[in-house]
Amino acid sequence: GPATVMALQVGAPGDSRATFLPYRTIARPFCSSLSDDEEKKALLQQGQKSVDELASEVGCTGCLGCLCCPCNLIMRCCAAVLTPEINHLFSGSMNKFTCFKEIEARNSAVKWCFRLVGWLMMFIGLYALFSPFLTLITVIPLLGPLLAKLG
């Protein structure tokens, strides 16, 4: 049956058939704009990059890279797994506005799942951080049992 593809369509070299690459974000100049040819070239270069290449581009370098090792590790994992790209296939014939609404709805569900997981991780971390103080409160004479009932 009919299908709708939301991706970057490119011609395969030496082949009469077209293929699809993910549509990814590109760097744009601050004060000027890209010409159509420059934009197409940048989109093609971004779409052809592998996950490893995308992960290697993020993060701090030099002496900041050593100081921010945990941040770099997290940024590389997120760049490899959560790359902002449009590469979707829909069954049936759909217009672009319907496709974008469907993509937006899928991303909204993922966003709320990550928010929930992040909140739970923060709660567990804060509880682990302050649990020694809860133990310390119970040791204080007279005031300890009273404060322990509150927490």
PDB file of C-alpha atoms in Angstrom:
ATOM      1  CA  GLY A   1       0.000   0.000   0.000  1.00  0.00           C
ATOM      2  CA  PRO A   2       0.959   3.661  -0.023  1.00  0.00           C
ATOM      3  CA  ALA A   3       3.503   4.985   2.449  1.00  0.00           C
ATOM      4  CA  THR A   4       4.746   8.407   3.525  1.00  0.00           C
ATOM      5  CA  VAL A   5       8.420   9.034   4.270  1.00  0.00           C
ATOM      6  CA  MET A   6       9.691  12.003   6.305  1.00  0.00           C
ATOM      7  CA  ALA A   7      13.441  12.078   5.667  1.00  0.00           C
ATOM      8  CA  LEU A   8      16.118  13.624   3.462  1.00  0.00           C
ATOM      9  CA  GLN A   9      15.860  12.143  -0.034  1.00  0.00           C
ATOM     10  CA  VAL A  10      19.168  11.820  -1.860  1.00  0.00           C
ATOM     11  CA  GLY A  11      20.216  10.159  -5.070  1.00  0.00           C
ATOM     12  CA  ALA A  12      22.535   7.189  -4.711  1.00  0.00           C
ATOM     13  CA  PRO A  13      25.760   7.714  -6.697  1.00  0.00           C
ATOM     14  CA  GLY A  14      25.819   5.579  -9.828  1.00  0.00           C
ATOM     15  CA  ASP A  15      22.259   4.388  -9.241  1.00  0.00           C
ATOM     16  CA  SER A  16      19.012   5.620 -10.738  1.00  0.00           C
ATOM     17  CA  ARG A  17      17.126   4.991  -7.484  1.00  0.00           C
ATOM     18  CA  ALA A  18      16.891   7.467  -4.610  1.00  0.00           C
ATOM     19  CA  THR A  19      17.610   6.657  -0.993  1.00  0.00           C
ATOM     20  CA  PHE A  20      16.800   8.339   2.313  1.00  0.00           C
ATOM     21  CA  LEU A  21      19.033   9.795   5.013  1.00  0.00           C
ATOM     22  CA  PRO A  22      17.966  11.221   8.370  1.00  0.00           C
ATOM     23  CA  TYR A  23      17.214  14.920   8.362  1.00  0.00           C
ATOM     24  CA  ARG A  24      19.446  16.363  11.129  1.00  0.00           C
ATOM     25  CA  THR A  25      20.067  19.841  12.460  1.00  0.00           C
ATOM     26  CA  ILE A  26      22.816  21.900  10.858  1.00  0.00           C
ATOM     27  CA  ALA A  27      24.833  24.883  12.062  1.00  0.00           C
ATOM     28  CA  ARG A  28      23.611  28.124  10.531  1.00  0.00           C
ATOM     29  CA  PRO A  29      25.443  31.458  10.436  1.00  0.00           C
ATOM     30  CA  PHE A  30      24.448  34.007  13.059  1.00  0.00           C
ATOM     31  CA  CYS A  31      24.049  37.138  10.947  1.00  0.00           C
ATOM     32  CA  SER A  32      23.662  35.751   7.431  1.00  0.00           C
ATOM     33  CA  SER A  33      21.871  32.858   5.808  1.00  0.00           C
ATOM     34  CA  LEU A  34      22.979  29.828   3.843  1.00  0.00           C
ATOM     35  CA  SER A  35      22.362  29.583   0.135  1.00  0.00           C
ATOM     36  CA  ASP A  36      20.231  26.672  -1.055  1.00  0.00           C
ATOM     37  CA  ASP A  37      23.286  24.789  -2.336  1.00  0.00           C
ATOM     38  CA  GLU A  38      25.219  25.290   0.926  1.00  0.00           C
ATOM     39  CA  GLU A  39      22.201  24.168   2.941  1.00  0.00           C
ATOM     40  CA  LYS A  40      21.742  21.025   0.831  1.00  0.00           C
ATOM     41  CA  LYS A  41      25.457  20.215   1.138  1.00  0.00           C
ATOM     42  CA  ALA A  42      25.383  20.680   4.947  1.00  0.00           C
ATOM     43  CA  LEU A  43      22.226  18.546   5.292  1.00  0.00           C
ATOM     44  CA  LEU A  44      23.811  15.802   3.166  1.00  0.00           C
ATOM     45  CA  GLN A  45      27.012  15.846   5.255  1.00  0.00           C
ATOM     46  CA  GLN A  46      25.060  15.650   8.527  1.00  0.00           C
ATOM     47  CA  GLY A  47      22.819  12.868   7.203  1.00  0.00           C
ATOM     48  CA  GLN A  48      25.796  10.752   6.119  1.00  0.00           C
ATOM     49  CA  LYS A  49      27.493  10.856   9.541  1.00  0.00           C
ATOM     50  CA  SER A  50      27.459   7.695  11.612  1.00  0.00           C
ATOM     51  CA  VAL A  51      26.435   7.544  15.259  1.00  0.00           C
ATOM     52  CA  ASP A  52      30.113   7.309  16.275  1.00  0.00           C
ATOM     53  CA  GLU A  53      30.963  10.455  14.325  1.00  0.00           C
ATOM     54  CA  LEU A  54      28.093  12.353  15.939  1.00  0.00           C
ATOM     55  CA  ALA A  55      29.171  11.226  19.420  1.00  0.00           C
ATOM     56  CA  SER A  56      32.795  12.211  18.809  1.00  0.00           C
ATOM     57  CA  GLU A  57      31.802  15.768  17.829  1.00  0.00           C
ATOM     58  CA  VAL A  58      30.203  16.652  21.172  1.00  0.00           C
ATOM     59  CA  GLY A  59      31.896  17.411  24.462  1.00  0.00           C
ATOM     60  CA  CYS A  60      34.677  19.637  25.706  1.00  0.00           C
ATOM     61  CA  THR A  61      38.187  19.235  24.366  1.00  0.00           C
ATOM     62  CA  GLY A  62      41.625  20.124  25.697  1.00  0.00           C
ATOM     63  CA  CYS A  63      42.101  20.665  29.426  1.00  0.00           C
ATOM     64  CA  LEU A  64      38.333  21.158  29.852  1.00  0.00           C
ATOM     65  CA  GLY A  65      37.826  17.646  28.496  1.00  0.00           C
ATOM     66  CA  CYS A  66      39.740  16.218  31.455  1.00  0.00           C
ATOM     67  CA  LEU A  67      37.868  18.354  33.981  1.00  0.00           C
ATOM     68  CA  CYS A  68      34.449  17.547  32.537  1.00  0.00           C
ATOM     69  CA  CYS A  69      34.879  13.799  32.033  1.00  0.00           C
ATOM     70  CA  PRO A  70      31.448  12.811  33.472  1.00  0.00           C
ATOM     71  CA  CYS A  71      29.734  15.541  31.450  1.00  0.00           C
ATOM     72  CA  ASN A  72      31.505  14.440  28.257  1.00  0.00           C
ATOM     73  CA  LEU A  73      30.526  10.827  28.864  1.00  0.00           C
ATOM     74  CA  ILE A  74      26.860  11.729  29.292  1.00  0.00           C
ATOM     75  CA  MET A  75      26.890  14.080  26.293  1.00  0.00           C
ATOM     76  CA  ARG A  76      28.433  11.411  24.060  1.00  0.00           C
ATOM     77  CA  CYS A  77      25.874   8.812  25.152  1.00  0.00           C
ATOM     78  CA  CYS A  78      23.018  11.239  24.553  1.00  0.00           C
ATOM     79  CA  ALA A  79      24.407  12.278  21.161  1.00  0.00           C
ATOM     80  CA  ALA A  80      24.650   8.637  20.112  1.00  0.00           C
ATOM     81  CA  VAL A  81      21.204   7.622  21.345  1.00  0.00           C
ATOM     82  CA  LEU A  82      19.107  10.802  21.296  1.00  0.00           C
ATOM     83  CA  THR A  83      20.234  12.447  18.065  1.00  0.00           C
ATOM     84  CA  PRO A  84      17.688  15.043  16.937  1.00  0.00           C
ATOM     85  CA  GLU A  85      16.676  13.774  13.519  1.00  0.00           C
ATOM     86  CA  ILE A  86      13.653  13.208  11.341  1.00  0.00           C
ATOM     87  CA  ASN A  87      13.629   9.776   9.743  1.00  0.00           C
ATOM     88  CA  HIS A  88      10.110   8.348   9.855  1.00  0.00           C
ATOM     89  CA  LEU A  89       7.973   6.040   7.744  1.00  0.00           C
ATOM     90  CA  PHE A  90       4.190   6.189   7.970  1.00  0.00           C
ATOM     91  CA  SER A  91       1.677   3.809   6.447  1.00  0.00           C
ATOM     92  CA  GLY A  92      -0.791   5.455   4.132  1.00  0.00           C
ATOM     93  CA  SER A  93      -0.708   8.763   2.344  1.00  0.00           C
ATOM     94  CA  MET A  94      -0.323  11.700   4.763  1.00  0.00           C
ATOM     95  CA  ASN A  95       0.447  15.379   4.330  1.00  0.00           C
ATOM     96  CA  LYS A  96       3.451  16.962   6.053  1.00  0.00           C
ATOM     97  CA  PHE A  97       1.418  18.653   8.782  1.00  0.00           C
ATOM     98  CA  THR A  98      -0.134  15.343   9.862  1.00  0.00           C
ATOM     99  CA  CYS A  99       3.301  13.699   9.821  1.00  0.00           C
ATOM    100  CA  PHE A 100       4.784  16.431  12.006  1.00  0.00           C
ATOM    101  CA  LYS A 101       1.882  16.165  14.457  1.00  0.00           C
ATOM    102  CA  GLU A 102       2.487  12.399  14.732  1.00  0.00           C
ATOM    103  CA  ILE A 103       6.225  12.926  15.269  1.00  0.00           C
ATOM    104  CA  GLU A 104       5.493  15.593  17.871  1.00  0.00           C
ATOM    105  CA  ALA A 105       3.114  13.272  19.746  1.00  0.00           C
ATOM    106  CA  ARG A 106       5.730  10.473  19.810  1.00  0.00           C
ATOM    107  CA  ASN A 107       8.392  12.860  21.066  1.00  0.00           C
ATOM    108  CA  SER A 108       6.068  14.173  23.763  1.00  0.00           C
ATOM    109  CA  ALA A 109       5.640  10.678  25.212  1.00  0.00           C
ATOM    110  CA  VAL A 110       9.400  10.112  25.221  1.00  0.00           C
ATOM    111  CA  LYS A 111       9.947  13.513  26.830  1.00  0.00           C
ATOM    112  CA  TRP A 112       7.585  12.710  29.720  1.00  0.00           C
ATOM    113  CA  CYS A 113       9.191   9.297  30.244  1.00  0.00           C
ATOM    114  CA  PHE A 114      12.610  10.921  30.541  1.00  0.00           C
ATOM    115  CA  ARG A 115      11.231  13.545  32.928  1.00  0.00           C
ATOM    116  CA  LEU A 116       9.740  10.830  35.152  1.00  0.00           C
ATOM    117  CA  VAL A 117      12.966   8.788  35.152  1.00  0.00           C
ATOM    118  CA  GLY A 118      14.985  11.943  35.890  1.00  0.00           C
ATOM    119  CA  TRP A 119      12.713  12.872  38.785  1.00  0.00           C
ATOM    120  CA  LEU A 120      12.973   9.375  40.261  1.00  0.00           C
ATOM    121  CA  MET A 121      16.775   9.405  39.910  1.00  0.00           C
ATOM    122  CA  MET A 122      16.906  12.817  41.616  1.00  0.00           C
ATOM    123  CA  PHE A 123      14.649  11.609  44.466  1.00  0.00           C
ATOM    124  CA  ILE A 124      16.755   8.477  45.049  1.00  0.00           C
ATOM    125  CA  GLY A 125      19.979  10.495  44.908  1.00  0.00           C
ATOM    126  CA  LEU A 126      18.764  13.120  47.378  1.00  0.00           C
ATOM    127  CA  TYR A 127      17.483  10.425  49.721  1.00  0.00           C
ATOM    128  CA  ALA A 128      20.857   8.663  49.586  1.00  0.00           C
ATOM    129  CA  LEU A 129      22.622  11.980  50.202  1.00  0.00           C
ATOM    130  CA  PHE A 130      20.553  12.939  53.249  1.00  0.00           C
ATOM    131  CA  SER A 131      19.955   9.483  54.802  1.00  0.00           C
ATOM    132  CA  PRO A 132      22.986   9.850  57.131  1.00  0.00           C
ATOM    133  CA  PHE A 133      21.348  12.971  58.578  1.00  0.00           C
ATOM    134  CA  LEU A 134      18.129  11.042  59.208  1.00  0.00           C
ATOM    135  CA  THR A 135      20.149   8.470  61.145  1.00  0.00           C
ATOM    136  CA  LEU A 136      21.940  11.239  63.037  1.00  0.00           C
ATOM    137  CA  ILE A 137      18.631  12.833  64.076  1.00  0.00           C
ATOM    138  CA  THR A 138      17.445   9.632  65.751  1.00  0.00           C
ATOM    139  CA  VAL A 139      20.588   9.595  67.939  1.00  0.00           C
ATOM    140  CA  ILE A 140      19.978  13.055  69.489  1.00  0.00           C
ATOM    141  CA  PRO A 141      18.494  12.601  72.987  1.00  0.00           C
ATOM    142  CA  LEU A 142      14.996  13.954  73.715  1.00  0.00           C
ATOM    143  CA  LEU A 143      14.741  15.792  70.374  1.00  0.00           C
ATOM    144  CA  GLY A 144      15.669  12.781  68.205  1.00  0.00           C
ATOM    145  CA  PRO A 145      12.546  10.629  68.663  1.00  0.00           C
ATOM    146  CA  LEU A 146      10.329  13.684  68.178  1.00  0.00           C
ATOM    147  CA  LEU A 147      12.071  14.698  64.906  1.00  0.00           C
ATOM    148  CA  ALA A 148      12.230  11.083  63.698  1.00  0.00           C
ATOM    149  CA  LYS A 149       8.416  10.910  63.796  1.00  0.00           C
ATOM    150  CA  LEU A 150       8.238  13.905  61.420  1.00  0.00           C
ATOM    151  CA  GLY A 151      10.466  12.336  58.748  1.00  0.00           C
TER     152      GLY A 151
END
